[in-house]
Short mmCIF file of C-alpha atoms in Angstrom, two decimals:
data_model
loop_
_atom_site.label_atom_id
_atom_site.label_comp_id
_atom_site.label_asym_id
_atom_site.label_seq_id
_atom_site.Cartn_x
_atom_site.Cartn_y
_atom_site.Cartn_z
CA UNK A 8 9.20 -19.92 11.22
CA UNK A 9 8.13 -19.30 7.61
CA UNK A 10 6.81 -15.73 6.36
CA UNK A 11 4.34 -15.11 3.88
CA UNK A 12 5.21 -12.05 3.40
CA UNK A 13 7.68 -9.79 4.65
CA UNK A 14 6.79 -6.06 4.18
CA UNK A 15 9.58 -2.82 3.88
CA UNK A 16 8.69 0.22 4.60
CA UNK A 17 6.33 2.44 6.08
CA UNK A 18 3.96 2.99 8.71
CA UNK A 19 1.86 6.11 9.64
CA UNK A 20 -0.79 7.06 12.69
CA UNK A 21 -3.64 8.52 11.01
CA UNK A 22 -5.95 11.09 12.57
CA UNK A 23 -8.81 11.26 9.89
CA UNK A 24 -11.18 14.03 10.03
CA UNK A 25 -14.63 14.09 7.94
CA UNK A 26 -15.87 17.11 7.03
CA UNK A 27 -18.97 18.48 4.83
CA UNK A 28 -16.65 19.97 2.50
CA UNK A 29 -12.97 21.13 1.80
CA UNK A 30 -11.65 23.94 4.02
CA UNK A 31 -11.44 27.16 2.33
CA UNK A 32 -10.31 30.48 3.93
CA UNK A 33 -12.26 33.58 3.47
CA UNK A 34 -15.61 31.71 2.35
CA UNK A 35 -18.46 30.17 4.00
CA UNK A 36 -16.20 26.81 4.73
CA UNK A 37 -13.77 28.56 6.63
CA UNK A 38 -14.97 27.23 9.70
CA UNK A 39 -16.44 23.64 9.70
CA UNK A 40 -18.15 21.23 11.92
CA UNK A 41 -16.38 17.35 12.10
CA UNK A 42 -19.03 15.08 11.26
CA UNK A 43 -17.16 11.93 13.19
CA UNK A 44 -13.31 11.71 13.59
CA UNK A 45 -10.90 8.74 14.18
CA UNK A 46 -7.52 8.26 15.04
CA UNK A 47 -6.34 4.57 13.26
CA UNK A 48 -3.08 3.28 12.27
CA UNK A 49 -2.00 3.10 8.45
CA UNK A 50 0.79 3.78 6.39
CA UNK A 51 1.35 1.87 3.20
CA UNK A 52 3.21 -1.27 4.11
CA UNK A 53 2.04 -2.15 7.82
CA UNK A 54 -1.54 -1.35 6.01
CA UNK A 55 -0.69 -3.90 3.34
CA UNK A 56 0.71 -6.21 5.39
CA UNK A 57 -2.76 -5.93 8.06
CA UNK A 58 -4.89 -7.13 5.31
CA UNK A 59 -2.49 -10.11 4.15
CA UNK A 60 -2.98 -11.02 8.19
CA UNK A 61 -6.46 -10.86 8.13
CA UNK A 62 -6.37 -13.13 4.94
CA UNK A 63 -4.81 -15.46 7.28
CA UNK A 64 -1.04 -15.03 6.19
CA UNK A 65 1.70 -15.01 8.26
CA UNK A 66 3.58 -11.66 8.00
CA UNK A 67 6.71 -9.35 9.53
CA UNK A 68 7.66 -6.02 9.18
CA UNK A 69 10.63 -3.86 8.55
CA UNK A 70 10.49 -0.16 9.16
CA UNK A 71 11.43 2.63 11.16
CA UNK A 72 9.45 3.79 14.36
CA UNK A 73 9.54 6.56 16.69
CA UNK A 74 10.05 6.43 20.71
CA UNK A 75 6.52 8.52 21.34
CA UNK A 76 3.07 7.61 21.98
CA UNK A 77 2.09 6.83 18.62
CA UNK A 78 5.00 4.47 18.00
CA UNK A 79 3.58 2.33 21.01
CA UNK A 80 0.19 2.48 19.54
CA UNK A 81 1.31 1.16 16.22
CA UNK A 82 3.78 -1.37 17.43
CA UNK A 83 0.68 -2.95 19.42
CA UNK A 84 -1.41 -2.77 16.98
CA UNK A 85 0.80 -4.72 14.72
CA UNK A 86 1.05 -7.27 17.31
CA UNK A 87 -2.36 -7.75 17.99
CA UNK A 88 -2.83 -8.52 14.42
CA UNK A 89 -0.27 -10.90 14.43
CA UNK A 90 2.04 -9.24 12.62
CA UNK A 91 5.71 -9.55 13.45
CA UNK A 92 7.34 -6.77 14.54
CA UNK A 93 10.78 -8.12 15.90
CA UNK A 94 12.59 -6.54 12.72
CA UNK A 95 11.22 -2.85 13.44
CA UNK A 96 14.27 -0.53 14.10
CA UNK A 97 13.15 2.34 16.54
CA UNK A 98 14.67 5.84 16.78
CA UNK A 99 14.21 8.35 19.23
CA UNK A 100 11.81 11.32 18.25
CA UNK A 101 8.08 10.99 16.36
CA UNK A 102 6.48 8.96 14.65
CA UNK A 103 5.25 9.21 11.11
CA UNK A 104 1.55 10.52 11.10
CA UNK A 105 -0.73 12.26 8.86
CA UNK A 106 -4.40 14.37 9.01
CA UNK A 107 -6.69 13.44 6.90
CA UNK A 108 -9.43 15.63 6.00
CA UNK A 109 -12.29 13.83 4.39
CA UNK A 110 -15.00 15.66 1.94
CA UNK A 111 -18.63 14.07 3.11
CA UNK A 112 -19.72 14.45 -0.27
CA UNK A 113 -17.93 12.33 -2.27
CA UNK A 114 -15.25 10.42 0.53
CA UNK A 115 -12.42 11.57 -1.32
CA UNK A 116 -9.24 12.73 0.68
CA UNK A 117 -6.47 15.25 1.41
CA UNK A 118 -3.83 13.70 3.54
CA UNK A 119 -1.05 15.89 5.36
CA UNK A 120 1.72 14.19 6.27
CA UNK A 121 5.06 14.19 8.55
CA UNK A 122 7.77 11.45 8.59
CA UNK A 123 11.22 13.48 10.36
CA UNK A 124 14.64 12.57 8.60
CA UNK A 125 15.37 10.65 11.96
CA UNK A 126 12.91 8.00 10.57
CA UNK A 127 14.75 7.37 7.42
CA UNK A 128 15.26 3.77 6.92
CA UNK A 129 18.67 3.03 4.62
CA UNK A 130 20.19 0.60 2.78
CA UNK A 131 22.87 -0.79 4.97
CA UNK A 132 19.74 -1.52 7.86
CA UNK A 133 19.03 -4.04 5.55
CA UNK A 134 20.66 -7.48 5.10
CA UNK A 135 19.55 -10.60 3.70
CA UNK A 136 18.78 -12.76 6.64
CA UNK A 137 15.69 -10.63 7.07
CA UNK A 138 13.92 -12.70 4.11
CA UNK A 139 15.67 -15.64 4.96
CA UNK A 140 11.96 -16.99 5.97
CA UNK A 141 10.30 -15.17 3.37
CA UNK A 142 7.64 -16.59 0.64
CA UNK A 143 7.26 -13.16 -0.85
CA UNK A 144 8.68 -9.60 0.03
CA UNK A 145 6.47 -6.58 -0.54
CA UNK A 146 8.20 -2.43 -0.38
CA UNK A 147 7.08 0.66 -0.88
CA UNK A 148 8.79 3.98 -2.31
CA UNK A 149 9.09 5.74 0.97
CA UNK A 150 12.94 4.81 1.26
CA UNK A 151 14.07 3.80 -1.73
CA UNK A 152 17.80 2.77 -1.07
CA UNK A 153 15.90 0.26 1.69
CA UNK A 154 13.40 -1.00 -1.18
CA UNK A 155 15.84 -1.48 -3.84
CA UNK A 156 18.41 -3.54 -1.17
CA UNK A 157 15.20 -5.06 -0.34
CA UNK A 158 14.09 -6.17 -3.77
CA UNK A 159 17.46 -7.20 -4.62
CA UNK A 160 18.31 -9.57 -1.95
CA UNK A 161 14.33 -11.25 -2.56
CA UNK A 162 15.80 -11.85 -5.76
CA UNK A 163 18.81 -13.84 -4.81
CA UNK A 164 16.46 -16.36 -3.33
CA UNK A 165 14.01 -16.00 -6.53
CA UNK A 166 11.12 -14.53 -4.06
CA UNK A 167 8.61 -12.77 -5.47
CA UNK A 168 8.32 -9.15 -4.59
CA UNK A 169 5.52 -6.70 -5.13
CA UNK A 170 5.57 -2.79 -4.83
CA UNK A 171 4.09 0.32 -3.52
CA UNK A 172 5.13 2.86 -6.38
CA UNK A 173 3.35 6.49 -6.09
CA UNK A 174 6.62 8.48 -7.01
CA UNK A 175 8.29 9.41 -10.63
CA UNK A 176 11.79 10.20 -10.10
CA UNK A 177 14.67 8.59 -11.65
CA UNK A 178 15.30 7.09 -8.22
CA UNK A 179 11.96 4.93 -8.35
CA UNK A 180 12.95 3.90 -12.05
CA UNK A 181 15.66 1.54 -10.22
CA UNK A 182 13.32 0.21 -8.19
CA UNK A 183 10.81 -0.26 -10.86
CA UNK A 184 13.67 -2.76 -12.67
CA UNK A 185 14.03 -4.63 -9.07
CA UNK A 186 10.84 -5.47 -8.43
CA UNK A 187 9.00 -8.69 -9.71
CA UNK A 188 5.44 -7.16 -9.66
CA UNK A 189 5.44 -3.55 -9.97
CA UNK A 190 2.42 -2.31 -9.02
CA UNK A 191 1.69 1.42 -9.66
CA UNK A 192 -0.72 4.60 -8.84
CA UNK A 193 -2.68 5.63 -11.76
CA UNK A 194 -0.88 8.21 -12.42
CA UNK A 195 3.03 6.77 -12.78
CA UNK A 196 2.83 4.38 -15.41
CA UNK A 197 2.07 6.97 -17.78
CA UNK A 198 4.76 9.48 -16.25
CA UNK A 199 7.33 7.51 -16.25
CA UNK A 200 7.07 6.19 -19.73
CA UNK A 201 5.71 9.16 -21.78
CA UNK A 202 3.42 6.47 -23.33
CA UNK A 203 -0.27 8.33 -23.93
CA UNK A 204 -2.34 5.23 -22.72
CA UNK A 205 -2.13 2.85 -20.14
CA UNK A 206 -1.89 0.03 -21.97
CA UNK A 207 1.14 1.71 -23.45
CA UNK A 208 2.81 2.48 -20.31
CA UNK A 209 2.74 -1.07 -18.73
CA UNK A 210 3.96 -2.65 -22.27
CA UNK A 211 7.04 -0.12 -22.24
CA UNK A 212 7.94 -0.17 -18.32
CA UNK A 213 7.65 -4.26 -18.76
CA UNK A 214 10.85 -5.85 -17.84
CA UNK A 215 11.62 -9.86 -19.22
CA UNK A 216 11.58 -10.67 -14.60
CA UNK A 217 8.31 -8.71 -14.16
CA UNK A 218 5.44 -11.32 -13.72
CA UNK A 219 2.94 -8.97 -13.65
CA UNK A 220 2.86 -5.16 -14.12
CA UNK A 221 -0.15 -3.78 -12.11
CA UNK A 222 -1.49 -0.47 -11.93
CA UNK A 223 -4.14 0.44 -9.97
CA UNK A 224 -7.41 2.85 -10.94
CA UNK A 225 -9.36 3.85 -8.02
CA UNK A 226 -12.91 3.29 -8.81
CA UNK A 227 -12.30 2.13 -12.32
CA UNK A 228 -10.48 -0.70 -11.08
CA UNK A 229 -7.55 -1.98 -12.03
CA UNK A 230 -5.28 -3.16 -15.37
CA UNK A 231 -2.39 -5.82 -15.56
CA UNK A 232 -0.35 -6.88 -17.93
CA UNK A 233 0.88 -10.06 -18.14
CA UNK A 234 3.30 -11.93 -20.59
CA UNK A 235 1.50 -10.48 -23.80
CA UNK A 236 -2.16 -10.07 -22.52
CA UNK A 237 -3.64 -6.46 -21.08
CA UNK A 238 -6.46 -7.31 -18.59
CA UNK A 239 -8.40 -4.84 -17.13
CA UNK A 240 -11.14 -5.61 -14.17
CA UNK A 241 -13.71 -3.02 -13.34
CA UNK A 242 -14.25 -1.54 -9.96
CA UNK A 243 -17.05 -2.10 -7.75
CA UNK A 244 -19.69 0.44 -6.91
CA UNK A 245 -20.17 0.82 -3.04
CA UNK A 246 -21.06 4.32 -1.45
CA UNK A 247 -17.83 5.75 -0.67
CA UNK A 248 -17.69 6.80 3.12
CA UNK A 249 -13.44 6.97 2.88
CA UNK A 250 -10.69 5.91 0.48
CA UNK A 251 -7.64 6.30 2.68
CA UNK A 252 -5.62 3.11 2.78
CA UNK A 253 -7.53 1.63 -0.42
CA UNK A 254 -4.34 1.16 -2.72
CA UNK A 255 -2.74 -0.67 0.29
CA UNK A 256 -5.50 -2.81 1.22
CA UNK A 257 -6.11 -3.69 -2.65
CA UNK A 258 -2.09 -4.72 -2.81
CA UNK A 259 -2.69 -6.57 0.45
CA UNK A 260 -5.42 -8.79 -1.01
CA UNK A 261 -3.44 -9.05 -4.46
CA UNK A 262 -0.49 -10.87 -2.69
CA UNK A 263 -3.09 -13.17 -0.54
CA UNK A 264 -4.28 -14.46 -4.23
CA UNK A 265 -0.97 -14.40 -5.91
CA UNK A 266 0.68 -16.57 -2.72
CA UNK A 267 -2.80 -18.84 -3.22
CA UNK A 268 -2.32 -19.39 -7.30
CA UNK A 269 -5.16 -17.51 -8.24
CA UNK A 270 -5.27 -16.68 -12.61
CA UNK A 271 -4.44 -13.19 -13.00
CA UNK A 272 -7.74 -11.83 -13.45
CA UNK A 273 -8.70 -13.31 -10.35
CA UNK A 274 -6.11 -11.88 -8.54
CA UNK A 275 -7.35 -8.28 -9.52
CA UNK A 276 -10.84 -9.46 -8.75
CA UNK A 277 -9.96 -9.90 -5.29
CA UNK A 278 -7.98 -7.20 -4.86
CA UNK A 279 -10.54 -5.06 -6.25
CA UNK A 280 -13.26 -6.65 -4.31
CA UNK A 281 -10.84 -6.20 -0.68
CA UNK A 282 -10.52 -2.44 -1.77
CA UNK A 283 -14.08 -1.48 -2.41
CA UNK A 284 -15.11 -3.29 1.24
CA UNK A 285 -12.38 -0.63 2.37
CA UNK A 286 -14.09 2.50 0.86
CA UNK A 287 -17.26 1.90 2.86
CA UNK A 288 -15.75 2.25 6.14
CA UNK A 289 -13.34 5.48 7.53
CA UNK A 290 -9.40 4.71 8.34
CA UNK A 291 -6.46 2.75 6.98
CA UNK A 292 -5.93 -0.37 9.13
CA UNK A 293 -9.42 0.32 10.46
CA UNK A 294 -11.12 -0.55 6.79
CA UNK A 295 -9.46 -4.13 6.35
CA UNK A 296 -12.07 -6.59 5.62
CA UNK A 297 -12.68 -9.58 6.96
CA UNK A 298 -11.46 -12.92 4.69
CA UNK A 299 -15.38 -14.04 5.29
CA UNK A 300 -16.23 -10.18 4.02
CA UNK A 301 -14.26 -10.54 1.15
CA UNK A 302 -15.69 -14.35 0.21
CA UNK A 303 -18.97 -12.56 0.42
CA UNK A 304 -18.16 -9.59 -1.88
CA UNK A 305 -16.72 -12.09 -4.34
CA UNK A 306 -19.32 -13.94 -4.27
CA UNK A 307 -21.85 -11.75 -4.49
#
């Protein structure tokens, strides 16, 4: 069988909390009533790869899960979305989860997070006959020795491979140059570079291989650079009810275009257009819209 997409990296359980503002001790929001509460599976990759299902892709994963409750939870829930999960490589102990704690006011989050050592996913776990069926290969920057071997054996076969880059060590520069699409937070491009402007940043992080060099802008939207043209897309205005799982969701629907030939602008608009459905709704895997939901945004 032929992949769309596999995806490296990492998976979370979510317990996401919405509250009518931030918890402060000593103060009047010391003590705070949950407004609604729900636990739904995340994590950047499996997150990614949820939406590229629901675009009708065919998808498999590579990760690390625990032996406890939560690991069953998210290995079914992978499977009920189709996802493939016969590459997951389980160790005893936890599994990676987080709280987030939502502010009512604007949908804006704090996540706390826990992923034990035991969960660490390394280079040598990962060989090349895991994207022998691959169209495209998509990591993050959880476990960067994984990522890089990742990225590097996508490359032998001339696959495509997208990112997940949030971090700014001298570690993630080496995955930066072993990537095809980079595709960044706001705030790394910038970092990374010492470049003022955004613009900038993506010009001097640009490698001859990268196709595209993404970076991502929350409600702004999001800016690409490709060959010698910037091209920047606007957000979408929706009332926000929760952005956790946005970023993912908005790489999720990138690769969906990219795999379908889309122009580059396009590819952001649906990307952009994925993420903002996302933002109206509370959870990670729980937000992914609908390929009819999406048509409908893009459309409208």
């Amino acid at each position: 069988m032929t992949y769309d997409v596999v995806g490296v990296g990492a998976n979370s359980i979510d317990f996401v909390y919405r509250l009518p503002a931030y918890p402060r001790p000593d103060s009047p929001f010391s003590k705070l009533p949950i407004s609604q509460h729900l636990a739904s599976c995340g994590g950047q990759v499996t997150t990614a790869l949820a939406t590229c299902a629901a675009m009708g892709l065919r998808t498999a994963y590579v990760g690390t899960v625990g032996s406890d409750d939560h690991a069953g939870r998210m290995r079914a829930e992978l499977d009920a979305r189709g996802i493939d999960g016969s590459r997951i490589i389980a160790r005893e102990g936890t599994n990676p989860f987080a709280v987030i704690l939502l502010d009512d006011r604007e949908g804006e989050r704090v996540v706390l997070w826990s992923r034990g050592p035991h969960l660490k996913l390394s280079a040598r776990e990962i060989s090349a006959d895991m994207f022998t069926d691959a169209r495209l290969v998509h990591v993050d920057d959880v476990d960067l020795d994984a990522s890089i071997a990742a990225a590097r054996f996508a490359r032998e076969r001339n696959l495509p491979v997208t990112s997940d880059i949030e971090r700014t060590s001298d570690e993630v520069r080496v995955l930066i140059e072993n990537v095809t699409v980079p595709i960044f937070a706001e705030h790394v491009p910038m970092a990374v570079t010492g470049e003022q402007t955004l613009a900038a940043a993506l010009r001097a992080v640009q490698r001859p291989h990268h196709a595209m060099v993404v970076v991502t802008r929350g409600a702004r939207g999001a800016m690409m650079l490709t060959g010698d043209e910037v091209i920047e897309e606007p957000g979408i205005a929706v009332k926000v009810v929760d952005t956790t799982g946005a970023g993912d969701i908005f790489r999720g629907a990138f690769i969906y275009a990219l795999l379908r030939g889309d122009a580059p602008r396009d590819v952001l608009r649906v990307a952009n257009a994925a993420a903002a459905i996302s933002c109206t709704r509370m959870g990670a895997m729980a937000s992914v819209p609908t390929l009819e939901e999406l048509r409908a945004r893009i459309s409208a």
